[in-house]
Amino acid sequence: MNEPYRLGEQLIIAYLQRLANGISTAELDVAALPAELRAVGEQLQKTHAILQQERRLLESNAYIDPLTNLGNRSGLDRHVEQLWHKGDPFTCAYIDIDHLKHCNDRFGHAEGNRYILSICRTLTETMEPDDLLFRIGGDEFVLISLSANETELEQRLEQVRAGLIEASSGGKAPMIGSFSFGCSRVDPLAGDTRRLMTMDADRKMYRYKLMHRVQQPKDNDAPQRPIVDQLPCNDRVFQAISMSSETRYPFIINLDTGESQWSVNAVRDFDLPSQHPYNSLDIWLARVHPEDRDNVRAELDMVVNGTWHFHCMQYRVMNTAGKYALCDCTGYRLDGTDTEPNMYVGIVTNRSLADTTDSVTGLGDIHALVNAIGEMRRVARNAGLIAIKIDEIAQVNARFGFDAGDRVLAESAACLMDCSRGKGRLFRSTGPMFVALFDDFDPEETDAVADEIERFLGSPVLLGPFEYQPPLRVATLHLDAVDRQPVSILNELNALIKEAPQVPGTKLD
C-alpha cells in the first residue's frame, strides 16, 4: 500500500470518528485525498449532508404543528424555557377557539380545520414583530409577547376578535368566528412561576368564555326548551357539590324569574327560608351588615343590569346565631340567550369558618390574600392596596406575653374593618402586617382610606394597668390594572412599608 493511500484512509477514519463523537460540523478535505479515494470521500460528504438535512427536518417537526405550521406545545415549552433562563419578562395569552366542536359536528372536520386556519391567519396578521403564536391543542393557542403588557395585549386581542366576528356574521361564513382569551404577565426575576402563569391565563380565558359567548345561528330543526321550563342546575348534583365544603356556599340565581338555588349549608348557617327562595338577592341583602349594605347593593345592581359581569367583595353577613360573619362573595353574571336565562352564579366563603382564616384576627391569611389578588387580575379595573404594619409587636410579646400581642393585633384588625366599611377586603399578611384590597378605587380614594387608618388605628389597648397605643406604618400602592402575579405585588408592598414613616405610639422603654 503506498503512503498517499494510507494517509487518505487516516483522513477518512478521523472524519468518521469526529462524526461518531457528535461533531456535526466535521469536514473532510476531499481534495487532499488520493484520486482512488476521492469518490469515497465525496459519497461520505453527500450522505452526511442528507442525514443532517433529515435531522433538521425531524427536529423541526418535533416543534411544529402540521396543520397550522405554528410551534406546537413542545415548541412553546422550549421558547418559554429560553425566556425563563434569560429572565426576560413577557406576557402570554391563552386563546381558545369558540364552538370548534359545534363546527366539526355540524359541518365536518374539514370545515373545522378551515375554521381553525381562518382564526389562526387572523391572529398572525395582527401580531407584533416580537410575538410568537403556538398551537398547543385542537382549539388551544398560546401567544407570547415580549413588549405588550396585559392590558395592551387584551385590548389588541379584543379588537381582533371583534373584527373576526364582524367579518363572519350575517351569513358571510358557515360559522361566526370567535375566540376566548386570558392574559398573564410574568417576570421570572420577580419570583413569578410558570405554574401560576398557566393557571392565571387559563382561568382568565375560561372566565372570558363564560362572559362573552357568541351565539351561533340556530338550527331551526333543533328542539328548544322554553326558559321557564329550565332549572338552573340539576338539584342533586348542585347539593352534592355544595356538601363538599362546610365553609363555601355556592349559589345560582335566575335573574329573569327570581328563582334561585342555595346550598343546604347556607340555609343552615344564614337562616335562609329555603334552598330555593325567590328574590334571594333581597333576602341576602337584608342579612348584610347595615354599614356594608349600600356598597353591596350598588355592586349587585350593576351585576343585575349587566354593567358588570364579575363581582368580588368582602362584607359582613348576619348568621343564624345573630352574629355578623365576615364573608367573601365571588360571582359571575352569565348573559342569557333565546333559550337560556340570565344568571348570577357564585360562591360565598364564610371567613369565620374557612381554613384560610387567621385564628387571631378572623381575617383571611396570606393564602387567602394571594388568592384574592389573583381574582383581581381577572378584572380590568383600578386597584388600591394599603399595607399596614403594627410595629414593636415583638417587644409587646416579650414584656406582656403573646396573649397581649394577639390582643393588639385583634383590636387593630377590628379598627381596620371599621375604616374599610365594606369597601375593600382585609387580610392579615404575615406577622404584624395587614393588607387591604380595594377594587375600582382611584389613587385619591385609596389615600383617603389610608389617612383614615392612620388617624384611627392607633387606639389605646389596655394591657393590664398599662394603656398601650401601637406605633404603625401605612403604605399605599395604586395599580391601573392588576397585571402582575401576587408575589411581585406583595414584594413591592413590603418594600414600600419598610420606607414608610412611622406613626409613633407608646414607648416601651
Short mmCIF file of C-alpha atoms in Angstrom, two decimals:
data_model
loop_
_atom_site.label_atom_id
_atom_site.label_comp_id
_atom_site.label_asym_id
_atom_site.label_seq_id
_atom_site.Cartn_x
_atom_site.Cartn_y
_atom_site.Cartn_z
CA MET A 1 0.00 0.00 0.00
CA ASN A 2 1.50 3.37 -0.99
CA GLU A 3 1.92 6.19 1.53
CA PRO A 4 -0.62 8.66 0.00
CA TYR A 5 -3.32 5.98 0.07
CA ARG A 6 -2.56 5.20 3.74
CA LEU A 7 -2.75 8.89 4.70
CA GLY A 8 -6.04 9.22 2.80
CA GLU A 9 -7.51 6.34 4.75
CA GLN A 10 -6.42 8.01 8.00
CA LEU A 11 -8.16 11.25 6.98
CA ILE A 12 -11.38 9.37 6.25
CA ILE A 13 -11.19 7.42 9.54
CA ALA A 14 -10.56 10.62 11.54
CA TYR A 15 -13.52 12.27 9.80
CA LEU A 16 -15.83 9.36 10.68
CA GLN A 17 -14.60 9.37 14.29
CA ARG A 18 -15.44 13.05 14.69
CA LEU A 19 -18.91 12.42 13.33
CA ALA A 20 -19.33 9.46 15.69
CA ASN A 21 -18.34 11.73 18.59
CA GLY A 22 -21.17 14.12 17.72
CA ILE A 23 -19.15 16.79 15.94
CA SER A 24 -21.70 17.56 13.25
CA THR A 25 -19.53 20.35 11.80
CA ALA A 26 -16.70 17.98 10.97
CA GLU A 27 -15.41 18.42 7.42
CA LEU A 28 -13.45 16.18 5.04
CA ASP A 29 -10.91 17.74 2.68
CA VAL A 30 -11.71 15.66 -0.42
CA ALA A 31 -9.03 17.45 -2.49
CA ALA A 32 -6.36 16.16 -0.08
CA LEU A 33 -7.35 12.54 -0.74
CA PRO A 34 -5.61 10.42 -3.38
CA ALA A 35 -7.53 10.04 -6.62
CA GLU A 36 -8.66 6.49 -5.89
CA LEU A 37 -10.32 7.63 -2.57
CA ARG A 38 -11.97 10.85 -3.71
CA ALA A 39 -15.19 9.15 -4.88
CA VAL A 40 -15.50 7.55 -1.44
CA GLY A 41 -14.94 10.89 0.27
CA GLU A 42 -17.49 12.68 -1.92
CA GLN A 43 -20.07 9.97 -1.23
CA LEU A 44 -19.47 10.25 2.53
CA GLN A 45 -19.96 14.00 2.39
CA LYS A 46 -23.21 13.65 0.42
CA THR A 47 -24.52 11.04 2.85
CA HIS A 48 -23.62 13.27 5.80
CA ALA A 49 -25.40 16.26 4.21
CA ILE A 50 -28.54 14.18 3.61
CA LEU A 51 -28.51 12.91 7.20
CA GLN A 52 -28.02 16.46 8.52
CA GLN A 53 -30.97 17.69 6.49
CA GLU A 54 -33.18 14.84 7.72
CA ARG A 55 -32.11 15.51 11.31
CA ARG A 56 -33.01 19.20 11.00
CA LEU A 57 -36.35 18.22 9.48
CA LEU A 58 -37.08 15.80 12.32
CA GLU A 59 -36.14 18.42 14.91
CA SER A 60 -38.33 20.95 13.16
CA ASN A 61 -41.28 18.58 13.01
CA ALA A 62 -40.92 17.87 16.71
CA TYR A 63 -41.67 21.52 17.46
CA ILE A 64 -44.11 22.36 14.60
CA ASP A 65 -47.87 21.82 14.38
CA PRO A 66 -48.54 20.19 10.97
CA LEU A 67 -51.92 21.86 10.31
CA THR A 68 -51.02 25.50 11.06
CA ASN A 69 -47.22 25.39 10.68
CA LEU A 70 -47.01 27.15 14.06
CA GLY A 71 -44.98 25.98 17.02
CA ASN A 72 -46.60 23.17 19.00
CA ARG A 73 -46.66 22.51 22.75
CA SER A 74 -43.04 21.33 22.73
CA GLY A 75 -42.08 24.46 20.83
CA LEU A 76 -43.85 26.59 23.41
CA ASP A 77 -42.10 24.82 26.28
CA ARG A 78 -38.73 25.34 24.62
CA HIS A 79 -39.40 29.05 23.95
CA VAL A 80 -40.64 29.74 27.48
CA GLU A 81 -37.67 27.86 28.92
CA GLN A 82 -35.34 30.12 26.96
CA LEU A 83 -37.14 33.24 28.17
CA TRP A 84 -37.06 31.99 31.76
CA HIS A 85 -33.35 31.24 31.51
CA LYS A 86 -32.72 34.82 30.31
CA GLY A 87 -35.01 36.27 32.97
CA ASP A 88 -36.93 38.33 30.42
CA PRO A 89 -40.45 39.44 31.43
CA PHE A 90 -43.19 38.66 28.92
CA THR A 91 -46.95 38.38 28.53
CA CYS A 92 -48.69 35.20 27.46
CA ALA A 93 -52.25 34.86 26.18
CA TYR A 94 -54.12 31.57 26.30
CA ILE A 95 -56.56 31.53 23.37
CA ASP A 96 -59.38 29.03 22.91
CA ILE A 97 -61.40 28.90 19.66
CA ASP A 98 -65.12 29.09 20.37
CA HIS A 99 -67.53 26.41 19.15
CA LEU A 100 -65.00 24.21 17.31
CA LYS A 101 -66.86 21.07 18.37
CA HIS A 102 -70.10 22.57 17.02
CA CYS A 103 -68.34 23.24 13.70
CA ASN A 104 -66.94 19.70 13.48
CA ASP A 105 -70.28 18.11 14.39
CA ARG A 106 -72.37 20.22 12.03
CA PHE A 107 -70.08 20.76 9.03
CA GLY A 108 -67.41 18.06 9.33
CA HIS A 109 -63.74 18.06 10.34
CA ALA A 110 -62.55 19.51 7.03
CA GLU A 111 -64.60 22.64 7.68
CA GLY A 112 -63.37 22.54 11.28
CA ASN A 113 -59.78 22.68 10.02
CA ARG A 114 -60.66 25.62 7.76
CA TYR A 115 -62.25 27.33 10.77
CA ILE A 116 -59.02 26.82 12.78
CA LEU A 117 -56.87 28.14 9.94
CA SER A 118 -59.05 31.22 9.41
CA ILE A 119 -58.71 32.26 13.06
CA CYS A 120 -55.03 31.37 13.04
CA ARG A 121 -54.49 33.55 9.95
CA THR A 122 -56.37 36.47 11.55
CA LEU A 123 -54.23 36.24 14.69
CA THR A 124 -50.92 36.05 12.85
CA GLU A 125 -51.79 39.01 10.61
CA THR A 126 -52.14 41.28 13.64
CA MET A 127 -49.08 40.11 15.58
CA GLU A 128 -46.21 42.40 16.51
CA PRO A 129 -42.63 41.56 15.38
CA ASP A 130 -41.68 40.11 18.78
CA ASP A 131 -44.86 37.97 19.10
CA LEU A 132 -44.90 34.21 18.66
CA LEU A 133 -48.03 32.08 18.31
CA PHE A 134 -48.20 28.38 19.23
CA ARG A 135 -50.93 25.79 18.75
CA ILE A 136 -50.86 23.55 21.83
CA GLY A 137 -54.05 21.56 21.22
CA GLY A 138 -57.03 21.14 18.92
CA ASP A 139 -58.60 24.53 19.65
CA GLU A 140 -55.97 25.95 22.02
CA PHE A 141 -53.32 28.53 21.17
CA VAL A 142 -50.77 30.48 23.20
CA LEU A 143 -49.41 33.86 22.11
CA ILE A 144 -46.16 35.11 23.68
CA SER A 145 -45.38 38.84 23.54
CA LEU A 146 -42.17 40.39 24.85
CA SER A 147 -43.31 44.01 24.54
CA ALA A 148 -47.04 44.19 25.37
CA ASN A 149 -48.30 44.24 28.94
CA GLU A 150 -51.54 42.51 29.96
CA THR A 151 -53.81 45.46 29.21
CA GLU A 152 -52.24 46.15 25.82
CA LEU A 153 -52.43 42.53 24.73
CA GLU A 154 -56.02 42.19 25.97
CA GLN A 155 -57.05 45.30 24.02
CA ARG A 156 -55.36 44.06 20.87
CA LEU A 157 -56.97 40.61 21.08
CA GLU A 158 -60.35 42.17 21.80
CA GLN A 159 -60.04 44.22 18.60
CA VAL A 160 -59.01 41.14 16.61
CA ARG A 161 -61.96 39.18 17.98
CA ALA A 162 -64.45 41.96 17.24
CA GLY A 163 -63.19 42.23 13.65
CA LEU A 164 -63.40 38.46 13.23
CA ILE A 165 -66.99 38.38 14.46
CA GLU A 166 -67.96 41.26 12.16
CA ALA A 167 -66.31 39.62 9.14
CA SER A 168 -68.06 36.27 9.66
CA SER A 169 -71.53 37.38 10.81
CA GLY A 170 -74.66 37.77 8.72
CA GLY A 171 -74.18 34.59 6.72
CA LYS A 172 -70.75 35.61 5.41
CA ALA A 173 -69.28 32.31 6.68
CA PRO A 174 -70.65 28.95 7.88
CA MET A 175 -69.55 29.82 11.42
CA ILE A 176 -69.34 33.10 13.31
CA GLY A 177 -65.64 33.13 14.09
CA SER A 178 -64.66 33.99 17.64
CA PHE A 179 -62.26 33.02 20.38
CA SER A 180 -61.85 33.47 24.13
CA PHE A 181 -58.62 34.53 25.77
CA GLY A 182 -56.87 35.27 29.04
CA CYS A 183 -53.57 37.12 29.51
CA SER A 184 -50.90 36.84 32.18
CA ARG A 185 -47.78 38.98 32.64
CA VAL A 186 -44.81 37.23 34.22
CA ASP A 187 -41.40 38.37 35.40
CA PRO A 188 -39.12 35.43 36.29
CA LEU A 189 -36.71 37.68 38.20
CA ALA A 190 -39.56 38.98 40.41
CA GLY A 191 -40.35 35.49 41.68
CA ASP A 192 -43.19 34.64 39.30
CA THR A 193 -43.68 30.98 38.42
CA ARG A 194 -44.63 29.17 35.22
CA ARG A 195 -47.32 27.19 37.02
CA LEU A 196 -49.08 30.34 38.25
CA MET A 197 -48.69 31.88 34.79
CA THR A 198 -50.50 28.92 33.24
CA MET A 199 -53.21 28.80 35.91
CA ASP A 200 -53.81 32.55 35.77
CA ALA A 201 -54.08 32.82 31.98
CA ASP A 202 -56.17 29.65 31.75
CA ARG A 203 -58.66 30.76 34.41
CA LYS A 204 -58.98 34.22 32.86
CA MET A 205 -59.64 32.60 29.50
CA TYR A 206 -62.45 30.42 30.88
CA ARG A 207 -63.91 33.41 32.70
CA TYR A 208 -63.90 35.34 29.41
CA LYS A 209 -65.60 32.41 27.66
CA LEU A 210 -68.38 32.42 30.27
CA MET A 211 -69.00 36.14 29.93
CA HIS A 212 -68.57 36.74 26.17
CA ARG A 213 -70.20 33.79 24.49
CA VAL A 214 -71.11 34.26 20.85
CA GLN A 215 -74.39 32.62 19.86
CA GLN A 216 -74.14 30.67 16.60
CA PRO A 217 -77.05 30.73 14.11
CA LYS A 218 -79.79 28.42 15.34
CA ASP A 219 -80.64 25.16 13.68
CA ASN A 220 -84.37 25.50 13.03
CA ASP A 221 -84.85 21.75 13.35
CA ALA A 222 -83.29 21.54 16.82
CA PRO A 223 -85.79 21.18 19.70
CA GLN A 224 -85.84 24.12 22.08
CA ARG A 225 -86.96 24.30 25.68
CA PRO A 226 -88.60 27.47 27.00
CA ILE A 227 -86.66 29.35 29.63
CA VAL A 228 -89.39 28.88 32.23
CA ASP A 229 -89.12 25.10 31.93
CA GLN A 230 -85.41 25.01 32.70
CA LEU A 231 -83.91 24.57 36.13
CA PRO A 232 -80.61 26.41 36.66
CA CYS A 233 -78.91 23.16 37.68
CA ASN A 234 -79.74 19.57 38.49
CA ASP A 235 -80.65 19.80 42.16
CA ARG A 236 -78.99 16.56 43.26
CA VAL A 237 -75.72 17.49 41.52
CA PHE A 238 -75.82 21.01 42.95
CA GLN A 239 -76.35 19.82 46.50
CA ALA A 240 -73.64 17.17 46.17
CA ILE A 241 -71.20 19.88 45.13
CA SER A 242 -72.46 22.12 47.96
CA MET A 243 -71.83 19.44 50.58
CA SER A 244 -68.18 19.14 49.57
CA SER A 245 -67.32 22.20 51.69
CA GLU A 246 -68.66 23.36 55.04
CA THR A 247 -67.33 26.90 54.63
CA ARG A 248 -68.14 27.75 50.99
CA TYR A 249 -71.70 28.20 49.77
CA PRO A 250 -72.39 28.04 46.01
CA PHE A 251 -75.48 29.74 44.67
CA ILE A 252 -77.29 30.11 41.32
CA ILE A 253 -79.81 32.89 40.71
CA ASN A 254 -82.07 33.12 37.66
CA LEU A 255 -82.15 36.88 37.10
CA ASP A 256 -85.15 36.62 34.75
CA THR A 257 -87.50 34.70 37.04
CA GLY A 258 -86.05 35.33 40.53
CA GLU A 259 -85.69 31.60 41.16
CA SER A 260 -82.50 30.53 42.93
CA GLN A 261 -80.59 27.59 44.34
CA TRP A 262 -78.56 27.77 47.55
CA SER A 263 -76.60 25.12 49.37
CA VAL A 264 -78.15 23.44 52.38
CA ASN A 265 -75.20 24.76 54.43
CA ALA A 266 -76.09 28.35 53.50
CA VAL A 267 -79.68 27.72 54.66
CA ARG A 268 -78.31 26.32 57.92
CA ASP A 269 -75.67 28.99 58.62
CA PHE A 270 -77.54 32.13 57.44
CA ASP A 271 -81.15 31.18 58.20
CA LEU A 272 -82.36 31.38 54.59
CA PRO A 273 -86.04 30.49 54.18
CA SER A 274 -85.29 27.54 51.87
CA GLN A 275 -82.82 26.17 49.33
CA HIS A 276 -84.94 27.69 46.50
CA PRO A 277 -86.05 31.13 47.67
CA TYR A 278 -87.43 33.68 45.23
CA ASN A 279 -85.96 37.21 45.25
CA SER A 280 -82.98 35.84 47.14
CA LEU A 281 -80.86 38.96 46.46
CA ASP A 282 -83.25 40.99 48.62
CA ILE A 283 -83.27 38.25 51.24
CA TRP A 284 -79.47 38.20 51.28
CA LEU A 285 -79.13 41.99 51.41
CA ALA A 286 -81.40 42.06 54.47
CA ARG A 287 -78.74 39.99 56.28
CA VAL A 288 -75.79 42.18 55.24
CA HIS A 289 -74.41 44.49 57.94
CA PRO A 290 -76.13 47.93 57.72
CA GLU A 291 -72.78 49.70 57.30
CA ASP A 292 -71.89 47.48 54.30
CA ARG A 293 -75.34 47.20 52.72
CA ASP A 294 -75.32 50.23 50.42
CA ASN A 295 -71.98 49.29 48.87
CA VAL A 296 -73.06 45.67 48.38
CA ARG A 297 -76.41 46.73 46.87
CA ALA A 298 -74.66 49.09 44.44
CA GLU A 299 -72.37 46.33 43.14
CA LEU A 300 -75.14 43.75 42.87
CA ASP A 301 -77.31 46.25 40.96
CA MET A 302 -74.51 46.58 38.40
CA VAL A 303 -74.41 42.78 38.04
CA VAL A 304 -78.18 42.54 37.66
CA ASN A 305 -78.39 45.25 34.98
CA GLY A 306 -75.43 43.80 33.06
CA THR A 307 -72.97 46.65 33.67
CA TRP A 308 -70.60 44.27 35.45
CA HIS A 309 -70.14 40.58 34.75
CA PHE A 310 -67.88 39.88 37.71
CA HIS A 311 -68.45 40.62 41.40
CA CYS A 312 -65.92 40.11 44.18
CA MET A 313 -66.47 41.74 47.55
CA GLN A 314 -65.87 41.21 51.26
CA TYR A 315 -68.52 42.23 53.77
CA ARG A 316 -70.32 41.15 56.95
CA VAL A 317 -73.44 38.95 56.96
CA MET A 318 -75.63 38.01 59.94
CA ASN A 319 -75.53 34.27 60.64
CA THR A 320 -78.14 32.08 62.28
CA ALA A 321 -76.76 32.91 65.74
CA GLY A 322 -77.42 36.61 65.15
CA LYS A 323 -73.72 37.48 64.86
CA TYR A 324 -72.01 39.01 61.86
CA ALA A 325 -69.59 36.76 59.96
CA LEU A 326 -67.01 38.16 57.57
CA CYS A 327 -67.73 36.74 54.11
CA ASP A 328 -66.14 36.87 50.67
CA CYS A 329 -68.54 36.75 47.74
CA THR A 330 -67.30 36.00 44.23
CA GLY A 331 -69.75 35.63 41.36
CA TYR A 332 -70.27 35.89 37.60
CA ARG A 333 -73.16 37.13 35.54
CA LEU A 334 -73.92 34.77 32.62
CA ASP A 335 -75.80 36.53 29.84
CA GLY A 336 -78.78 34.61 28.52
CA THR A 337 -79.85 33.60 25.03
CA ASP A 338 -83.19 32.92 23.37
CA THR A 339 -83.44 29.66 25.28
CA GLU A 340 -81.29 30.29 28.37
CA PRO A 341 -81.88 32.76 31.21
CA ASN A 342 -79.58 35.48 32.53
CA MET A 343 -77.97 34.02 35.62
CA TYR A 344 -75.79 35.11 38.52
CA VAL A 345 -73.59 32.26 39.75
CA GLY A 346 -71.04 32.35 42.53
CA ILE A 347 -69.70 31.25 45.90
CA VAL A 348 -69.88 32.84 49.35
CA THR A 349 -66.94 31.98 51.60
CA ASN A 350 -67.53 32.21 55.35
CA ARG A 351 -64.26 33.61 56.68
CA SER A 352 -65.19 32.76 60.27
CA LEU A 353 -65.04 29.06 59.30
CA ALA A 354 -62.70 28.89 56.32
CA ASP A 355 -59.36 27.11 56.59
CA THR A 356 -57.57 30.17 55.19
CA THR A 357 -58.63 32.33 58.13
CA ASP A 358 -56.14 33.76 60.59
CA SER A 359 -57.08 32.46 64.04
CA VAL A 360 -56.08 35.65 65.90
CA THR A 361 -57.88 38.30 63.84
CA GLY A 362 -60.56 36.33 61.98
CA LEU A 363 -59.30 37.79 58.71
CA GLY A 364 -58.13 35.90 55.65
CA ASP A 365 -54.50 34.77 55.92
CA ILE A 366 -51.62 35.06 53.44
CA HIS A 367 -53.06 32.23 51.32
CA ALA A 368 -56.41 33.99 51.08
CA LEU A 369 -54.60 37.24 50.24
CA VAL A 370 -52.72 35.64 47.35
CA ASN A 371 -55.95 34.14 46.03
CA ALA A 372 -57.73 37.49 46.31
CA ILE A 373 -55.02 39.29 44.32
CA GLY A 374 -55.32 36.52 41.74
CA GLU A 375 -59.07 37.24 41.50
CA MET A 376 -58.34 40.95 40.98
CA ARG A 377 -56.15 40.06 38.00
CA ARG A 378 -59.20 38.74 36.18
CA VAL A 379 -60.94 42.13 36.05
CA ALA A 380 -59.54 45.18 34.24
CA ARG A 381 -60.23 47.74 36.97
CA ASN A 382 -58.22 50.20 39.02
CA ALA A 383 -57.00 48.66 42.25
CA GLY A 384 -55.88 50.23 45.51
CA LEU A 385 -53.74 48.34 48.01
CA ILE A 386 -52.91 49.51 51.53
CA ALA A 387 -50.26 47.83 53.67
CA ILE A 388 -50.43 48.37 57.44
CA LYS A 389 -47.70 47.18 59.77
CA ILE A 390 -48.03 47.25 63.56
CA ASP A 391 -44.55 47.94 64.90
CA GLU A 392 -42.98 46.62 68.13
CA ILE A 393 -45.23 43.55 68.49
CA ALA A 394 -42.12 41.56 69.42
CA GLN A 395 -41.48 43.96 72.33
CA VAL A 396 -45.12 43.63 73.47
CA ASN A 397 -44.81 39.84 73.39
CA ALA A 398 -41.58 39.96 75.39
CA ARG A 399 -42.94 42.30 78.08
CA PHE A 400 -46.58 41.29 78.41
CA GLY A 401 -46.76 37.85 76.79
CA PHE A 402 -48.06 36.55 73.48
CA ASP A 403 -51.72 36.90 74.50
CA ALA A 404 -51.17 40.65 74.80
CA GLY A 405 -49.59 40.79 71.35
CA ASP A 406 -52.55 38.88 69.91
CA ARG A 407 -54.95 41.35 71.57
CA VAL A 408 -53.16 44.28 69.94
CA LEU A 409 -53.41 42.61 66.52
CA ALA A 410 -57.06 41.62 67.04
CA GLU A 411 -58.12 45.12 68.09
CA SER A 412 -56.12 46.61 65.23
CA ALA A 413 -57.97 44.30 62.81
CA ALA A 414 -61.33 45.40 64.24
CA CYS A 415 -60.38 49.05 63.76
CA LEU A 416 -59.26 48.35 60.19
CA MET A 417 -62.63 46.77 59.42
CA ASP A 418 -64.36 49.93 60.65
CA CYS A 419 -62.13 52.06 58.42
CA SER A 420 -62.77 49.99 55.29
CA ARG A 421 -66.56 49.88 55.93
CA GLY A 422 -67.19 47.13 53.44
CA LYS A 423 -65.48 48.93 50.59
CA GLY A 424 -62.50 46.60 50.49
CA ARG A 425 -61.20 43.24 51.62
CA LEU A 426 -58.84 42.95 54.55
CA PHE A 427 -56.22 40.27 55.25
CA ARG A 428 -53.51 39.54 57.77
CA SER A 429 -50.49 39.07 55.55
CA THR A 430 -47.54 37.90 57.64
CA GLY A 431 -46.67 38.65 61.26
CA PRO A 432 -47.93 42.11 62.29
CA MET A 433 -48.72 43.21 58.71
CA PHE A 434 -52.19 43.68 57.22
CA VAL A 435 -53.16 44.31 53.60
CA ALA A 436 -56.41 45.91 52.41
CA LEU A 437 -57.54 45.46 48.79
CA PHE A 438 -59.93 47.85 47.05
CA ASP A 439 -61.49 47.14 43.66
CA ASP A 440 -62.20 50.03 41.30
CA PHE A 441 -60.50 52.60 43.57
CA ASP A 442 -58.64 55.60 42.20
CA PRO A 443 -55.49 56.92 43.99
CA GLU A 444 -57.40 59.65 45.83
CA GLU A 445 -59.87 57.15 47.32
CA THR A 446 -57.06 54.83 48.38
CA ASP A 447 -55.12 57.68 50.01
CA ALA A 448 -58.26 58.85 51.83
CA VAL A 449 -58.76 55.42 53.42
CA ALA A 450 -55.05 55.28 54.30
CA ASP A 451 -55.29 58.69 56.04
CA GLU A 452 -58.31 57.48 57.98
CA ILE A 453 -56.40 54.38 59.06
CA GLU A 454 -53.51 56.50 60.33
CA ARG A 455 -55.91 58.66 62.37
CA PHE A 456 -57.96 55.90 63.97
CA LEU A 457 -55.83 52.75 64.08
CA GLY A 458 -53.71 53.91 66.99
CA SER A 459 -56.50 53.38 69.55
CA PRO A 460 -55.09 52.53 73.00
CA VAL A 461 -55.19 48.90 74.14
CA LEU A 462 -55.29 48.08 77.86
CA LEU A 463 -52.53 45.60 78.78
CA GLY A 464 -53.30 45.13 82.45
CA PRO A 465 -52.97 48.57 84.04
CA PHE A 466 -50.86 49.78 81.10
CA GLU A 467 -52.51 51.75 78.28
CA TYR A 468 -50.65 50.95 75.09
CA GLN A 469 -51.01 52.68 71.74
CA PRO A 470 -49.24 50.70 68.99
CA PRO A 471 -46.93 52.51 66.56
CA LEU A 472 -47.65 51.71 62.92
CA ARG A 473 -46.65 52.27 59.32
CA VAL A 474 -49.01 52.70 56.37
CA ALA A 475 -48.13 52.49 52.67
CA THR A 476 -50.34 52.62 49.57
CA LEU A 477 -49.96 51.15 46.11
CA HIS A 478 -52.22 52.07 43.19
CA LEU A 479 -52.47 49.93 40.06
CA ASP A 480 -54.35 50.88 36.90
CA ALA A 481 -54.81 47.14 36.44
CA VAL A 482 -53.52 44.15 38.38
CA ASP A 483 -51.25 42.80 35.67
CA ARG A 484 -48.62 41.01 37.75
CA GLN A 485 -48.53 37.89 39.83
CA PRO A 486 -49.35 38.28 43.55
CA VAL A 487 -45.79 37.64 44.78
CA SER A 488 -44.46 40.54 42.73
CA ILE A 489 -47.11 42.93 44.10
CA LEU A 490 -46.58 41.80 47.69
CA ASN A 491 -42.82 42.27 47.33
CA GLU A 492 -43.43 45.85 46.18
CA LEU A 493 -45.76 46.45 49.13
CA ASN A 494 -43.13 45.09 51.54
CA ALA A 495 -40.55 47.46 50.09
CA LEU A 496 -42.94 50.41 50.42
CA ILE A 497 -43.85 49.63 54.03
CA LYS A 498 -40.18 49.49 55.00
CA GLU A 499 -39.70 53.04 53.68
CA ALA A 500 -42.93 54.41 55.17
CA PRO A 501 -42.61 56.82 58.13
CA GLN A 502 -43.73 55.52 61.50
CA VAL A 503 -46.81 56.89 63.19
CA PRO A 504 -45.47 56.93 66.76
CA GLY A 505 -47.21 55.21 69.65
CA THR A 506 -46.49 54.38 73.26
CA LYS A 507 -42.84 53.92 74.20
CA LEU A 508 -41.99 50.56 75.77
CA ASP A 509 -38.66 51.60 77.34
#
